Amino acid sequence: TWSNYRSTVEWRFDGTNFSFDFDVFDRLVTDARAEGIGERIHAFAMLQFQSQDRFYYIDTRTGEGKWETYTVGDARYRQVWGAFLDAFETHLKEKGWWEDTSLAFDEQTLARMNAMFAVIDEANPEWNDKVALAANSLAEADIANYISFNLTFLDRVSQELIDSRGAEGKPTLFYTWNEPSSPNTV
């Protein structure tokens, strides 16, 4: 990913096909659950923070790591994420984690989310109802099953919206990061 966080899934590319090693991901989920950390799994990566879209893989022909940039929705993006979504779904179902998992997105615009949804529609529509979003705008309020608004924006989220989402079984949450300074732990 664009961030400094190491991916929990190792991507491998042989020049034609991608394969994925989920060992680190599995260990993190298993360890978290053993410690009593919630049942939800929010998997981030399909859209990078601040539109810095790229992915990292091991070229199995050379053993070297490679960074590749892409444009959301282009042919390469569809190829890569289509392969991942299929493999990830299969893996999650084998582990019994499919029902608990959502694709998660951090502060993405509606336009970028719509481009991503178009890819999901083409590649693997089973993911459409498995989306979590941290949002800074009401424009995205109805596109995700799980939505978290930044606490600094929460006063603009109506109780009616929260209640209507709740009636549909869709949680409306809030999060903090760098602002406000209180409550916060950054």
mmCIF file of C-alpha atoms in Angstrom:
data_model
loop_
_atom_site.group_PDB
_atom_site.id
_atom_site.type_symbol
_atom_site.label_atom_id
_atom_site.label_comp_id
_atom_site.label_asym_id
_atom_site.label_seq_id
_atom_site.Cartn_x
_atom_site.Cartn_y
_atom_site.Cartn_z
ATOM 1 C CA THR A 1 0.000 0.000 0.000
ATOM 2 C CA TRP A 2 0.982 3.657 -0.158
ATOM 3 C CA SER A 3 1.162 3.850 3.620
ATOM 4 C CA ASN A 4 4.167 2.821 5.656
ATOM 5 C CA TYR A 5 2.265 -0.153 7.021
ATOM 6 C CA ARG A 6 3.375 -3.521 5.742
ATOM 7 C CA SER A 7 0.654 -5.467 3.982
ATOM 8 C CA THR A 8 -0.785 -8.449 5.822
ATOM 9 C CA VAL A 9 -1.079 -10.284 2.495
ATOM 10 C CA GLU A 10 1.946 -11.058 0.337
ATOM 11 C CA TRP A 11 1.170 -10.561 -3.337
ATOM 12 C CA ARG A 12 3.061 -12.576 -5.949
ATOM 13 C CA PHE A 13 3.010 -12.123 -9.719
ATOM 14 C CA ASP A 14 4.464 -14.587 -12.220
ATOM 15 C CA GLY A 15 4.121 -12.297 -15.222
ATOM 16 C CA THR A 16 0.612 -13.546 -15.982
ATOM 17 C CA ASN A 17 -1.233 -14.344 -12.756
ATOM 18 C CA PHE A 18 -1.323 -13.116 -9.190
ATOM 19 C CA SER A 19 -1.278 -15.377 -6.154
ATOM 20 C CA PHE A 20 -1.600 -14.386 -2.512
ATOM 21 C CA ASP A 21 -0.132 -15.595 0.767
ATOM 22 C CA PHE A 22 -2.531 -14.917 3.652
ATOM 23 C CA ASP A 23 -0.350 -16.293 6.482
ATOM 24 C CA VAL A 24 0.283 -12.942 8.242
ATOM 25 C CA PHE A 25 -3.344 -11.893 7.837
ATOM 26 C CA ASP A 26 -4.481 -15.211 9.332
ATOM 27 C CA ARG A 27 -2.135 -14.888 12.288
ATOM 28 C CA LEU A 28 -3.306 -11.324 13.046
ATOM 29 C CA VAL A 29 -6.985 -12.256 12.899
ATOM 30 C CA THR A 30 -6.462 -15.405 14.986
ATOM 31 C CA ASP A 31 -4.348 -13.599 17.592
ATOM 32 C CA ALA A 32 -6.774 -10.657 17.822
ATOM 33 C CA ARG A 33 -9.717 -12.974 18.312
ATOM 34 C CA ALA A 34 -7.842 -15.007 20.917
ATOM 35 C CA GLU A 35 -7.405 -11.738 22.852
ATOM 36 C CA GLY A 36 -11.125 -10.921 22.570
ATOM 37 C CA ILE A 37 -10.826 -8.166 19.969
ATOM 38 C CA GLY A 38 -14.166 -7.864 18.138
ATOM 39 C CA GLU A 39 -15.718 -10.036 15.537
ATOM 40 C CA ARG A 40 -15.529 -7.570 12.608
ATOM 41 C CA ILE A 41 -12.626 -7.652 10.146
ATOM 42 C CA HIS A 42 -12.167 -4.482 8.105
ATOM 43 C CA ALA A 43 -9.668 -5.041 5.292
ATOM 44 C CA PHE A 44 -8.147 -1.816 3.917
ATOM 45 C CA ALA A 45 -6.248 -1.359 0.637
ATOM 46 C CA MET A 46 -8.371 -1.145 -2.543
ATOM 47 C CA LEU A 47 -8.235 2.657 -2.510
ATOM 48 C CA GLN A 48 -5.227 4.329 -1.018
ATOM 49 C CA PHE A 49 -5.316 7.244 1.351
ATOM 50 C CA GLN A 50 -4.802 10.617 -0.351
ATOM 51 C CA SER A 51 -5.202 8.955 -3.794
ATOM 52 C CA GLN A 52 -1.672 7.517 -3.736
ATOM 53 C CA ASP A 53 -2.754 4.398 -5.613
ATOM 54 C CA ARG A 54 -0.183 1.667 -5.963
ATOM 55 C CA PHE A 55 0.456 -1.900 -4.933
ATOM 56 C CA TYR A 56 3.475 -3.999 -4.112
ATOM 57 C CA TYR A 57 4.161 -7.555 -5.226
ATOM 58 C CA ILE A 58 6.971 -10.074 -5.474
ATOM 59 C CA ASP A 59 7.882 -10.844 -9.079
ATOM 60 C CA THR A 60 8.287 -14.616 -8.799
ATOM 61 C CA ARG A 61 10.434 -14.686 -11.957
ATOM 62 C CA THR A 62 13.153 -12.596 -10.310
ATOM 63 C CA GLY A 63 12.330 -12.728 -6.605
ATOM 64 C CA GLU A 64 12.360 -8.924 -6.509
ATOM 65 C CA GLY A 65 9.734 -6.690 -4.968
ATOM 66 C CA LYS A 66 8.035 -4.230 -7.316
ATOM 67 C CA TRP A 67 5.839 -1.185 -6.845
ATOM 68 C CA GLU A 68 3.253 -0.514 -9.501
ATOM 69 C CA THR A 69 1.008 2.533 -9.695
ATOM 70 C CA TYR A 70 -2.415 2.470 -11.286
ATOM 71 C CA THR A 71 -5.491 4.565 -11.906
ATOM 72 C CA VAL A 72 -8.595 3.450 -10.073
ATOM 73 C CA GLY A 73 -10.847 1.649 -12.521
ATOM 74 C CA ASP A 74 -8.308 1.156 -15.315
ATOM 75 C CA ALA A 75 -7.677 -2.265 -16.875
ATOM 76 C CA ARG A 76 -4.732 -3.091 -14.590
ATOM 77 C CA TYR A 77 -6.687 -2.083 -11.490
ATOM 78 C CA ARG A 78 -9.582 -4.322 -12.555
ATOM 79 C CA GLN A 79 -7.236 -7.240 -13.296
ATOM 80 C CA VAL A 80 -5.302 -6.988 -10.043
ATOM 81 C CA TRP A 81 -8.186 -6.344 -7.686
ATOM 82 C CA GLY A 82 -10.437 -8.862 -9.456
ATOM 83 C CA ALA A 83 -7.833 -11.559 -8.808
ATOM 84 C CA PHE A 84 -7.424 -10.472 -5.204
ATOM 85 C CA LEU A 85 -11.154 -10.261 -4.434
ATOM 86 C CA ASP A 86 -11.759 -13.772 -5.751
ATOM 87 C CA ALA A 87 -8.814 -15.235 -3.824
ATOM 88 C CA PHE A 88 -9.697 -13.305 -0.659
ATOM 89 C CA GLU A 89 -13.329 -14.441 -0.757
ATOM 90 C CA THR A 90 -12.288 -18.079 -1.189
ATOM 91 C CA HIS A 91 -9.787 -17.791 1.643
ATOM 92 C CA LEU A 92 -12.244 -16.095 4.008
ATOM 93 C CA LYS A 93 -14.898 -18.732 3.346
ATOM 94 C CA GLU A 94 -12.373 -21.514 4.023
ATOM 95 C CA LYS A 95 -11.456 -19.865 7.349
ATOM 96 C CA GLY A 96 -15.098 -19.175 8.290
ATOM 97 C CA TRP A 97 -14.507 -15.413 8.302
ATOM 98 C CA TRP A 98 -16.484 -14.365 5.209
ATOM 99 C CA GLU A 99 -19.542 -13.127 7.125
ATOM 100 C CA ASP A 100 -17.341 -11.070 9.463
ATOM 101 C CA THR A 101 -15.286 -9.278 6.799
ATOM 102 C CA SER A 102 -15.788 -5.975 5.010
ATOM 103 C CA LEU A 103 -13.667 -4.093 2.518
ATOM 104 C CA ALA A 104 -12.725 -0.894 4.327
ATOM 105 C CA PHE A 105 -11.950 2.552 2.970
ATOM 106 C CA ASP A 106 -10.490 5.605 4.636
ATOM 107 C CA GLU A 107 -11.847 9.045 3.743
ATOM 108 C CA GLN A 108 -12.535 8.373 0.077
ATOM 109 C CA THR A 109 -14.588 10.631 -2.170
ATOM 110 C CA LEU A 110 -17.856 9.460 -3.640
ATOM 111 C CA ALA A 111 -16.307 9.513 -7.139
ATOM 112 C CA ARG A 112 -13.477 7.186 -6.104
ATOM 113 C CA MET A 113 -15.879 4.912 -4.243
ATOM 114 C CA ASN A 114 -18.129 4.714 -7.297
ATOM 115 C CA ALA A 115 -15.138 3.782 -9.489
ATOM 116 C CA MET A 116 -14.257 1.050 -6.998
ATOM 117 C CA PHE A 117 -17.869 -0.208 -6.896
ATOM 118 C CA ALA A 118 -17.814 -0.489 -10.701
ATOM 119 C CA VAL A 119 -14.764 -2.745 -10.396
ATOM 120 C CA ILE A 120 -16.460 -4.855 -7.729
ATOM 121 C CA ASP A 121 -19.594 -5.136 -9.898
ATOM 122 C CA GLU A 122 -17.457 -6.493 -12.729
ATOM 123 C CA ALA A 123 -15.061 -8.635 -10.709
ATOM 124 C CA ASN A 124 -16.969 -10.012 -7.747
ATOM 125 C CA PRO A 125 -20.348 -8.449 -6.845
ATOM 126 C CA GLU A 126 -20.597 -10.493 -3.633
ATOM 127 C CA TRP A 127 -18.453 -7.766 -2.036
ATOM 128 C CA ASN A 128 -20.984 -4.964 -2.742
ATOM 129 C CA ASP A 129 -22.784 -5.390 0.583
ATOM 130 C CA LYS A 130 -19.536 -5.790 2.511
ATOM 131 C CA VAL A 131 -18.171 -2.252 2.622
ATOM 132 C CA ALA A 132 -17.004 -0.120 5.550
ATOM 133 C CA LEU A 133 -16.097 3.545 5.127
ATOM 134 C CA ALA A 134 -14.567 6.220 7.307
ATOM 135 C CA ALA A 135 -16.227 9.343 5.887
ATOM 136 C CA ASN A 136 -15.849 13.095 6.063
ATOM 137 C CA SER A 137 -19.016 13.932 4.165
ATOM 138 C CA LEU A 138 -22.686 13.026 4.089
ATOM 139 C CA ALA A 139 -22.401 12.255 0.356
ATOM 140 C CA GLU A 140 -21.113 8.773 1.240
ATOM 141 C CA ALA A 141 -23.646 8.076 4.010
ATOM 142 C CA ASP A 142 -25.721 5.577 2.076
ATOM 143 C CA ILE A 143 -23.039 3.621 0.200
ATOM 144 C CA ALA A 144 -21.568 1.513 3.003
ATOM 145 C CA ASN A 145 -22.980 -1.019 5.431
ATOM 146 C CA TYR A 146 -20.592 0.250 8.105
ATOM 147 C CA ILE A 147 -19.921 3.962 8.158
ATOM 148 C CA SER A 148 -17.753 5.897 10.583
ATOM 149 C CA PHE A 149 -17.830 9.669 10.561
ATOM 150 C CA ASN A 150 -14.921 11.717 11.833
ATOM 151 C CA LEU A 151 -15.851 13.068 15.256
ATOM 152 C CA THR A 152 -15.203 16.625 14.050
ATOM 153 C CA PHE A 153 -17.973 16.103 11.453
ATOM 154 C CA LEU A 154 -20.394 14.196 13.666
ATOM 155 C CA ASP A 155 -22.526 17.255 14.538
ATOM 156 C CA ARG A 156 -23.644 17.328 10.871
ATOM 157 C CA VAL A 157 -24.894 13.733 10.967
ATOM 158 C CA SER A 158 -28.614 13.769 11.697
ATOM 159 C CA GLN A 159 -30.254 11.497 14.209
ATOM 160 C CA GLU A 160 -32.713 10.598 11.436
ATOM 161 C CA LEU A 161 -29.841 9.238 9.316
ATOM 162 C CA ILE A 162 -28.449 7.268 12.250
ATOM 163 C CA ASP A 163 -31.903 5.852 13.075
ATOM 164 C CA SER A 164 -32.724 4.912 9.463
ATOM 165 C CA ARG A 165 -29.362 3.164 9.066
ATOM 166 C CA GLY A 166 -29.883 1.398 12.389
ATOM 167 C CA ALA A 167 -33.316 0.170 11.277
ATOM 168 C CA GLU A 168 -31.572 -1.441 8.274
ATOM 169 C CA GLY A 169 -28.978 -3.088 10.531
ATOM 170 C CA LYS A 170 -26.246 -0.698 9.353
ATOM 171 C CA PRO A 171 -24.157 0.749 12.188
ATOM 172 C CA THR A 172 -23.209 4.417 12.178
ATOM 173 C CA LEU A 173 -19.998 4.954 14.107
ATOM 174 C CA PHE A 174 -17.459 7.714 14.668
ATOM 175 C CA TYR A 175 -13.684 7.823 14.739
ATOM 176 C CA THR A 176 -10.885 10.170 15.710
ATOM 177 C CA TRP A 177 -7.407 10.432 14.353
ATOM 178 C CA ASN A 178 -5.433 13.629 14.667
ATOM 179 C CA GLU A 179 -8.332 15.938 15.428
ATOM 180 C CA PRO A 180 -9.905 16.838 17.763
ATOM 181 C CA SER A 181 -7.172 16.880 20.354
ATOM 182 C CA SER A 182 -9.628 15.528 22.933
ATOM 183 C CA PRO A 183 -10.861 12.848 23.047
ATOM 184 C CA ASN A 184 -7.838 11.376 21.352
ATOM 185 C CA THR A 185 -4.795 9.254 21.950
ATOM 186 C CA VAL A 186 -2.597 10.237 18.989
#
